[in-house]
Tab-separated table of C-alpha atoms in Angstrom:
chain	number	residue	atom	x	y	z
D	69	MET	CA	17.540	-2.834	-63.209
D	70	ASN	CA	17.859	0.898	-64.028
D	71	HIS	CA	19.696	2.641	-60.917
D	72	VAL	CA	18.670	6.604	-61.035
D	73	THR	CA	21.674	8.576	-59.970
D	74	PRO	CA	21.214	10.949	-57.395
D	75	PRO	CA	21.856	14.367	-57.933
D	76	ALA	CA	24.887	15.973	-56.682
D	77	PHE	CA	25.360	17.687	-52.935
D	78	THR	CA	25.010	21.135	-53.395
D	79	GLY	CA	24.057	22.394	-50.076
D	80	ASN	CA	21.026	22.382	-47.710
D	81	ARG	CA	19.050	25.230	-49.814
D	82	ILE	CA	18.118	23.875	-52.843
D	83	ARG	CA	14.757	25.547	-53.421
D	84	SER	CA	14.446	29.444	-52.867
D	85	THR	CA	11.983	30.888	-50.501
D	86	GLU	CA	9.746	31.200	-53.631
D	87	ALA	CA	10.231	28.020	-54.778
D	88	LEU	CA	9.368	26.552	-51.628
D	89	LYS	CA	6.052	28.273	-51.421
D	90	HIS	CA	5.591	26.716	-54.677
D	91	TRP	CA	6.575	23.132	-53.386
D	92	HIS	CA	4.592	23.199	-50.286
D	93	ALA	CA	1.141	24.836	-52.209
D	94	GLY	CA	0.876	21.424	-54.051
D	95	ALA	CA	1.308	19.366	-50.881
D	96	GLN	CA	-1.804	17.682	-48.609
D	97	ALA	CA	-1.985	19.350	-45.444
D	98	GLU	CA	-1.921	18.242	-42.301
D	99	THR	CA	-3.615	18.694	-38.950
D	100	ALA	CA	-1.846	19.062	-35.917
D	101	LEU	CA	-1.566	16.094	-33.973
D	102	GLU	CA	-2.040	16.541	-30.080
D	103	PRO	CA	-2.526	20.107	-30.391
D	104	GLU	CA	-2.727	20.930	-26.341
D	105	LEU	CA	1.067	19.516	-26.033
D	106	PRO	CA	2.978	22.657	-25.522
D	107	ILE	CA	6.414	23.029	-27.541
D	108	VAL	CA	9.235	25.209	-27.229
D	109	ASP	CA	11.300	24.826	-30.543
D	110	ALA	CA	14.502	24.932	-29.587
D	111	HIS	CA	16.080	25.798	-32.800
D	112	HIS	CA	15.045	27.831	-35.903
D	113	HIS	CA	16.357	31.222	-37.757
D	114	LEU	CA	15.047	34.392	-39.009
D	115	TYR	CA	17.087	36.301	-41.950
D	116	GLY	CA	16.849	37.801	-45.199
D	117	ALA	CA	14.466	41.131	-46.318
D	118	GLY	CA	11.396	40.725	-48.549
D	119	THR	CA	13.051	40.795	-51.759
D	120	ASP	CA	15.861	38.377	-51.198
D	121	THR	CA	15.941	34.759	-52.587
D	122	TYR	CA	16.472	33.185	-49.296
D	123	ARG	CA	14.644	34.559	-46.571
D	124	TYR	CA	12.437	33.775	-43.372
D	125	LEU	CA	10.703	36.745	-41.864
D	126	LEU	CA	9.032	36.727	-38.595
D	127	ASP	CA	5.755	36.664	-40.418
D	128	ASP	CA	6.949	33.414	-42.179
D	129	LEU	CA	7.286	31.476	-38.313
D	130	ALA	CA	4.006	33.030	-37.489
D	131	ALA	CA	2.264	31.375	-40.538
D	132	ASP	CA	4.236	28.373	-40.037
D	133	ILE	CA	3.474	27.614	-35.891
D	134	GLY	CA	0.131	29.069	-36.757
D	135	GLY	CA	-0.489	25.449	-38.251
D	136	GLY	CA	-2.063	24.239	-35.158
D	137	HIS	CA	0.849	22.872	-33.097
D	138	ARG	CA	1.060	24.478	-29.316
D	139	VAL	CA	4.512	25.990	-29.529
D	140	VAL	CA	4.809	28.464	-26.587
D	141	GLY	CA	8.284	29.614	-26.959
D	142	THR	CA	11.567	29.015	-29.502
D	143	VAL	CA	15.115	29.304	-29.321
D	144	TYR	CA	16.957	31.488	-31.793
D	145	VAL	CA	20.215	30.292	-33.349
D	146	GLU	CA	22.508	32.308	-35.313
D	147	ALA	CA	22.718	31.630	-39.453
D	148	TYR	CA	23.421	33.324	-42.694
D	149	LYS	CA	24.913	36.409	-41.111
D	150	ALA	CA	21.114	37.813	-40.610
D	151	GLY	CA	21.264	41.692	-39.437
D	152	TRP	CA	25.074	41.767	-39.312
D	153	ARG	CA	26.821	45.418	-39.369
D	154	MET	CA	28.597	44.714	-42.374
D	155	ASP	CA	30.313	48.138	-41.885
D	156	ALA	CA	31.167	47.410	-38.384
D	157	SER	CA	35.227	45.937	-37.555
D	158	PRO	CA	35.046	42.031	-38.137
D	159	GLU	CA	34.401	41.190	-34.646
D	160	LEU	CA	31.771	43.176	-33.772
D	161	GLN	CA	29.700	42.765	-37.093
D	162	SER	CA	27.655	39.902	-35.655
D	163	LEU	CA	26.320	42.048	-32.816
D	164	GLY	CA	24.213	43.152	-35.074
D	165	GLU	CA	21.998	40.166	-35.637
D	166	VAL	CA	21.516	39.938	-32.006
D	167	GLU	CA	20.169	43.209	-31.768
D	168	ARG	CA	17.832	42.326	-34.802
D	169	ILE	CA	16.239	39.554	-33.297
D	170	ALA	CA	15.994	41.183	-29.537
D	171	ALA	CA	14.150	44.089	-31.135
D	172	LEU	CA	12.089	42.034	-33.644
D	173	SER	CA	10.741	39.555	-30.600
D	174	ALA	CA	10.360	42.125	-27.790
D	175	ALA	CA	6.902	41.207	-27.502
D	176	PRO	CA	5.080	37.710	-27.714
D	177	LEU	CA	4.056	36.594	-30.923
D	178	ALA	CA	-0.026	36.191	-30.835
D	179	THR	CA	-1.022	32.635	-32.270
D	180	ALA	CA	-4.469	30.923	-32.741
D	181	THR	CA	-3.404	28.666	-30.102
D	182	GLY	CA	-1.766	30.976	-27.586
D	183	PRO	CA	1.006	33.325	-26.858
D	184	CYS	CA	4.260	32.519	-28.484
D	185	GLN	CA	7.788	33.923	-27.040
D	186	VAL	CA	10.156	33.903	-30.061
D	187	ALA	CA	13.612	33.861	-29.024
D	188	ALA	CA	13.245	33.278	-25.156
D	189	ALA	CA	16.869	32.437	-25.781
D	190	ILE	CA	19.239	33.685	-27.975
D	191	VAL	CA	22.398	31.635	-29.171
D	192	SER	CA	24.510	34.076	-30.873
D	193	HIS	CA	28.039	34.071	-33.111
D	194	ILE	CA	30.841	35.285	-31.117
D	195	ASP	CA	34.669	34.760	-32.685
D	196	LEU	CA	35.867	33.071	-29.468
D	197	ALA	CA	39.210	33.477	-31.331
D	198	ALA	CA	39.579	37.129	-31.124
D	199	GLY	CA	41.995	37.084	-28.497
D	200	ASP	CA	41.514	39.660	-25.442
D	201	LYS	CA	38.447	41.139	-27.246
D	202	VAL	CA	36.536	38.167	-26.416
D	203	GLU	CA	34.894	39.094	-23.115
D	204	ALA	CA	33.962	42.563	-24.081
D	205	ILE	CA	32.342	41.184	-27.465
D	206	ILE	CA	30.341	39.013	-25.137
D	207	GLU	CA	29.397	41.702	-22.752
D	208	ALA	CA	28.008	43.686	-25.757
D	209	HIS	CA	25.937	40.485	-26.937
D	210	ALA	CA	24.411	40.197	-23.594
D	211	GLU	CA	23.478	43.880	-23.313
D	212	ALA	CA	21.844	43.798	-27.004
D	213	ALA	CA	20.226	40.397	-26.224
D	214	ARG	CA	18.162	42.003	-23.308
D	215	GLY	CA	18.768	39.635	-20.977
D	216	ARG	CA	18.098	36.432	-23.296
D	217	LEU	CA	21.733	35.671	-24.185
D	218	ARG	CA	21.862	31.729	-23.733
D	219	GLY	CA	24.789	30.771	-25.687
D	220	VAL	CA	26.980	30.803	-28.631
D	221	ARG	CA	27.924	28.796	-31.773
D	222	LEU	CA	30.333	28.988	-34.339
D	223	GLN	CA	30.052	27.055	-37.663
D	224	ALA	CA	32.458	24.058	-37.093
D	225	THR	CA	31.436	21.590	-39.667
D	226	PHE	CA	34.166	20.208	-41.478
D	227	ALA	CA	34.494	17.824	-44.448
D	228	THR	CA	36.575	17.117	-47.628
D	229	GLY	CA	35.514	16.286	-50.919
D	230	ARG	CA	32.191	17.270	-52.242
D	231	VAL	CA	30.106	17.185	-48.863
D	232	GLY	CA	32.576	20.247	-47.625
D	233	GLN	CA	32.068	22.071	-50.881
D	234	GLY	CA	28.142	22.060	-50.970
D	235	MET	CA	28.120	23.652	-47.468
D	236	LEU	CA	27.455	27.132	-47.563
D	237	SER	CA	29.054	27.542	-44.143
D	238	ALA	CA	31.868	25.733	-42.946
D	239	GLY	CA	34.672	25.159	-40.580
D	240	ARG	CA	38.037	24.407	-40.879
D	241	GLU	CA	39.920	20.981	-39.564
D	242	GLY	CA	40.581	20.692	-35.739
D	243	PHE	CA	39.046	23.684	-35.361
D	244	LEU	CA	37.411	22.801	-31.854
D	245	ARG	CA	40.765	21.613	-30.751
D	246	ASP	CA	42.816	25.199	-31.671
D	247	PRO	CA	44.045	26.840	-28.775
D	248	ALA	CA	42.901	30.253	-29.499
D	249	PHE	CA	39.485	29.275	-30.053
D	250	ARG	CA	39.829	27.498	-26.277
D	251	SER	CA	41.547	30.469	-24.986
D	252	GLY	CA	38.049	32.621	-25.675
D	253	TYR	CA	35.801	29.555	-25.274
D	254	ARG	CA	37.225	29.364	-21.698
D	255	LEU	CA	35.092	32.884	-21.079
D	256	LEU	CA	31.941	31.102	-22.007
D	257	GLY	CA	31.614	29.172	-17.816
D	258	LYS	CA	32.259	32.487	-16.465
D	259	HIS	CA	29.231	34.090	-18.470
D	260	GLY	CA	26.922	31.375	-17.900
D	261	LEU	CA	26.633	30.602	-21.682
D	262	ALA	CA	26.421	27.383	-23.649
D	263	PHE	CA	28.112	26.560	-26.644
D	264	ASP	CA	25.775	25.221	-29.480
D	265	ALA	CA	27.918	22.670	-31.348
D	266	LEU	CA	27.339	22.718	-35.705
D	267	VAL	CA	29.512	19.446	-36.299
D	268	PHE	CA	29.453	16.490	-38.848
D	269	HIS	CA	29.130	12.686	-37.437
D	270	THR	CA	32.934	12.655	-38.125
D	271	GLN	CA	33.582	15.385	-35.761
D	272	LEU	CA	32.111	13.683	-32.650
D	273	ASP	CA	35.494	12.793	-30.867
D	274	ASP	CA	36.503	16.790	-31.157
D	275	VAL	CA	32.899	17.464	-29.389
D	276	ALA	CA	33.845	15.002	-26.839
D	277	ASP	CA	37.263	16.415	-26.033
D	278	LEU	CA	35.772	19.808	-25.842
D	279	ALA	CA	33.763	18.386	-23.286
D	280	ASP	CA	36.573	16.803	-21.146
D	281	ALA	CA	38.484	19.782	-21.405
D	282	PHE	CA	35.859	22.183	-19.725
D	283	PRO	CA	33.341	19.930	-18.032
D	284	ASP	CA	31.540	22.961	-16.482
D	285	ILE	CA	30.809	24.533	-19.572
D	286	PRO	CA	27.238	22.974	-21.178
D	287	ILE	CA	27.463	21.945	-24.660
D	288	VAL	CA	24.144	21.743	-27.050
D	289	LEU	CA	24.673	19.173	-29.940
D	290	ASN	CA	22.942	20.281	-32.915
D	291	HIS	CA	21.302	18.265	-35.475
D	292	VAL	CA	21.706	15.050	-33.974
D	293	GLY	CA	25.754	15.480	-34.691
D	294	ILE	CA	24.557	15.394	-38.638
D	295	ALA	CA	24.867	11.924	-39.852
D	296	ILE	CA	26.213	12.517	-43.535
D	297	GLY	CA	24.239	11.081	-45.984
D	298	VAL	CA	25.356	12.398	-49.120
D	299	GLU	CA	28.124	11.956	-52.096
D	300	GLU	CA	30.690	9.425	-50.720
D	301	TYR	CA	28.862	8.822	-47.939
D	302	ARG	CA	25.765	7.314	-49.401
D	303	HIS	CA	26.975	4.022	-51.004
D	304	ASP	CA	26.786	2.926	-46.904
D	305	ARG	CA	24.080	4.195	-44.899
D	306	ARG	CA	24.604	1.571	-42.370
D	307	ALA	CA	28.339	2.026	-41.933
D	308	VAL	CA	27.698	5.641	-41.465
D	309	PHE	CA	24.885	4.896	-38.836
D	310	ALA	CA	26.891	2.505	-36.926
D	311	THR	CA	29.937	4.918	-36.950
D	312	TRP	CA	27.479	7.565	-35.637
D	313	ARG	CA	25.914	5.700	-33.233
D	314	GLU	CA	29.489	4.505	-31.508
D	315	GLY	CA	30.208	8.538	-31.514
D	316	MET	CA	27.165	9.297	-29.793
D	317	ARG	CA	27.579	6.612	-27.121
D	318	LYS	CA	31.001	7.933	-26.568
D	319	LEU	CA	30.050	11.619	-26.363
D	320	ALA	CA	26.826	10.792	-23.923
D	321	GLU	CA	28.941	9.586	-21.128
D	322	ARG	CA	29.842	13.749	-21.155
D	323	PRO	CA	27.212	14.501	-18.386
D	324	ASN	CA	27.867	18.287	-19.803
D	325	VAL	CA	26.427	17.399	-23.551
D	326	VAL	CA	22.818	17.599	-24.747
D	327	ALA	CA	21.487	16.336	-27.747
D	328	LYS	CA	18.766	18.536	-30.468
D	329	ILE	CA	17.139	16.015	-32.196
D	330	GLY	CA	15.886	17.877	-35.333
D	331	GLY	CA	17.473	18.842	-38.661
D	332	MET	CA	17.373	15.715	-40.158
D	333	GLY	CA	14.980	17.503	-42.738
D	334	MET	CA	18.553	18.717	-44.182
D	335	PRO	CA	19.628	17.190	-47.354
D	336	VAL	CA	23.100	16.320	-46.229
D	337	PHE	CA	20.894	13.254	-43.883
D	338	GLY	CA	20.855	11.846	-47.709
D	339	PHE	CA	16.976	10.853	-47.196
D	340	GLY	CA	15.905	12.674	-50.279
D	341	PHE	CA	12.402	13.782	-49.263
D	342	GLU	CA	13.659	17.230	-51.036
D	343	GLN	CA	13.866	15.639	-54.364
D	344	GLN	CA	10.140	14.286	-54.010
D	345	SER	CA	7.285	15.841	-55.875
D	346	GLN	CA	5.754	16.954	-52.590
D	347	PRO	CA	6.819	17.560	-49.233
D	348	ALA	CA	6.805	14.519	-47.025
D	349	ASN	CA	4.019	13.881	-44.519
D	350	SER	CA	4.932	12.716	-40.976
D	351	GLU	CA	4.794	9.134	-41.241
D	352	ALA	CA	7.090	8.979	-44.039
D	353	LEU	CA	9.355	11.410	-41.739
D	354	ALA	CA	8.619	9.609	-38.307
D	355	GLU	CA	9.649	6.406	-39.828
D	356	ALA	CA	12.981	7.678	-41.554
D	357	TRP	CA	13.958	9.822	-38.372
D	358	SER	CA	13.199	7.267	-35.681
D	359	PRO	CA	16.251	5.448	-35.395
D	360	TYR	CA	18.010	8.336	-34.701
D	361	MET	CA	15.589	9.986	-32.261
D	362	GLN	CA	15.325	6.480	-30.193
D	363	THR	CA	19.662	6.528	-30.415
D	364	CYS	CA	19.723	9.813	-28.778
D	365	VAL	CA	17.025	8.936	-26.052
D	366	GLU	CA	18.515	5.846	-25.534
D	367	PHE	CA	22.055	7.103	-24.788
D	368	PHE	CA	21.661	10.792	-23.418
D	369	GLY	CA	18.228	10.105	-21.502
D	370	SER	CA	15.168	12.362	-22.382
D	371	ASP	CA	16.291	14.802	-19.824
D	372	ARG	CA	19.313	15.509	-22.062
D	373	CYS	CA	17.314	16.033	-25.447
D	374	MET	CA	15.383	18.338	-26.955
D	375	LEU	CA	13.146	18.812	-30.148
D	376	GLU	CA	13.987	21.401	-32.466
D	377	SER	CA	12.556	22.401	-35.927
D	378	ASN	CA	15.610	23.772	-37.750
D	379	PHE	CA	13.166	26.031	-39.829
D	380	PRO	CA	13.348	27.056	-42.499
D	381	VAL	CA	16.202	24.584	-43.615
D	382	ASP	CA	14.006	21.608	-42.718
D	383	LYS	CA	11.335	22.965	-44.908
D	384	GLN	CA	13.328	21.480	-47.843
D	385	SER	CA	11.586	18.579	-46.668
D	386	CYS	CA	8.721	19.115	-44.656
D	387	SER	CA	6.238	21.638	-43.354
D	388	TYR	CA	6.437	22.612	-39.837
D	389	VAL	CA	3.001	20.615	-39.181
D	390	ALA	CA	4.584	17.797	-40.390
D	391	LEU	CA	7.632	17.758	-38.431
D	392	TRP	CA	6.159	18.227	-35.353
D	393	ASN	CA	3.982	15.470	-35.910
D	394	ALA	CA	6.173	13.197	-37.414
D	395	PHE	CA	8.101	13.719	-33.227
D	396	LYS	CA	4.716	13.279	-31.475
D	397	ARG	CA	4.208	9.797	-33.888
D	398	ALA	CA	7.928	8.818	-33.121
D	399	THR	CA	7.580	9.432	-29.461
D	400	ARG	CA	4.191	7.661	-28.393
D	401	SER	CA	5.883	4.839	-26.923
D	402	LEU	CA	7.604	7.270	-24.347
D	403	SER	CA	6.179	8.609	-21.029
D	404	ALA	CA	4.526	11.764	-20.515
D	405	THR	CA	7.550	12.975	-18.390
D	406	GLU	CA	10.136	12.061	-20.987
D	407	ARG	CA	7.638	13.471	-23.544
D	408	ALA	CA	7.715	16.717	-21.537
D	409	ASP	CA	11.244	16.756	-21.444
D	410	LEU	CA	11.836	16.407	-25.314
D	411	PHE	CA	8.904	19.085	-26.142
D	412	HIS	CA	9.881	21.433	-23.738
D	413	GLY	CA	11.524	20.673	-20.519
D	414	THR	CA	14.733	20.156	-21.702
D	415	ALA	CA	15.168	23.396	-23.924
D	416	CYS	CA	13.910	25.354	-20.757
D	417	ARG	CA	16.421	24.206	-18.639
D	418	ALA	CA	19.777	24.042	-21.235
D	419	TYR	CA	18.941	27.924	-21.921
D	420	GLY	CA	17.962	28.925	-18.926
D	421	ILE	CA	14.202	29.940	-20.091
D	422	ALA	CA	12.356	30.771	-16.546
D	423	THR	CA	9.234	31.663	-17.505
D	424	LEU	CA	6.993	31.361	-20.657
D	425	PRO	CA	3.655	32.299	-21.696
D	426	GLY	CA	1.211	29.379	-21.598
D	427	LEU	CA	3.837	27.085	-19.920
D	428	LYS	CA	3.578	26.060	-16.212
């Protein structure tokens, strides 16, 4: 039997924006399942300009939401230095991203299924290791966010070898345990902010240690803890899953941690959908992702799990409609209350979203 050698991991954006459009144009369109079910997309990005190789603009998000799912609100999460003030001092550069998204999302987005408040909550980048400057930076971000700043995220993913080399943004080993980082981190509690933890499955113990050290500060684990499935990790996926599952079990023992379910369309997970001739359909996605989704709900409970699109990054595997269809397929056995938690309730509680148009 001939074995095809998987391509080397070169990051999570293997197709440019134009290449993605061409790839998706050749796919068979899906109809949104259960279009009346309200959704708060707990994690997405907006970045770039009209001529950039990689971009995802408000019009692109509107087109994706316009596919038929009833998305009533979203959580904006920092990424790719979108709108950063590159002429400012390093610790203030990221303030430009908050100003940009607050201006873009000042009014609800009109969609075919009703209004959607984009960036109902904003998670920004703040250098928590900036010493005595941190508090003033937090206050500046809160003002720029126009009352919608709810959290902070820093790039903490760390891996050696080709996985680490392939990541566009990566942290350093032991970052979440660094005293300088933790000195600023403790201020999140004072300002009522959560911390979005972006790590690999090999770093879940670091998140647990952080949760123990600051039990009053909420932590939102991004992308189910990113169980790496490429390069040296691809050879024994069962062992990776077992290690990830045990890490998630331990992390779920910390009541101040909630989990975002999504991000599994990123190539780093190793499912390989990005290598196919067409984007994956929702049946294939649900089959591949269900073990991870079920594990999160089993350990954390639905009231500590929320669903995210991670768009446009997950667009490397599937369409926005197929992604939410997959989530709906994979949660059909859950109760109405549990599904309400996953699709909007937990995100609203975790990020302090009090009201949304179209959501009682």
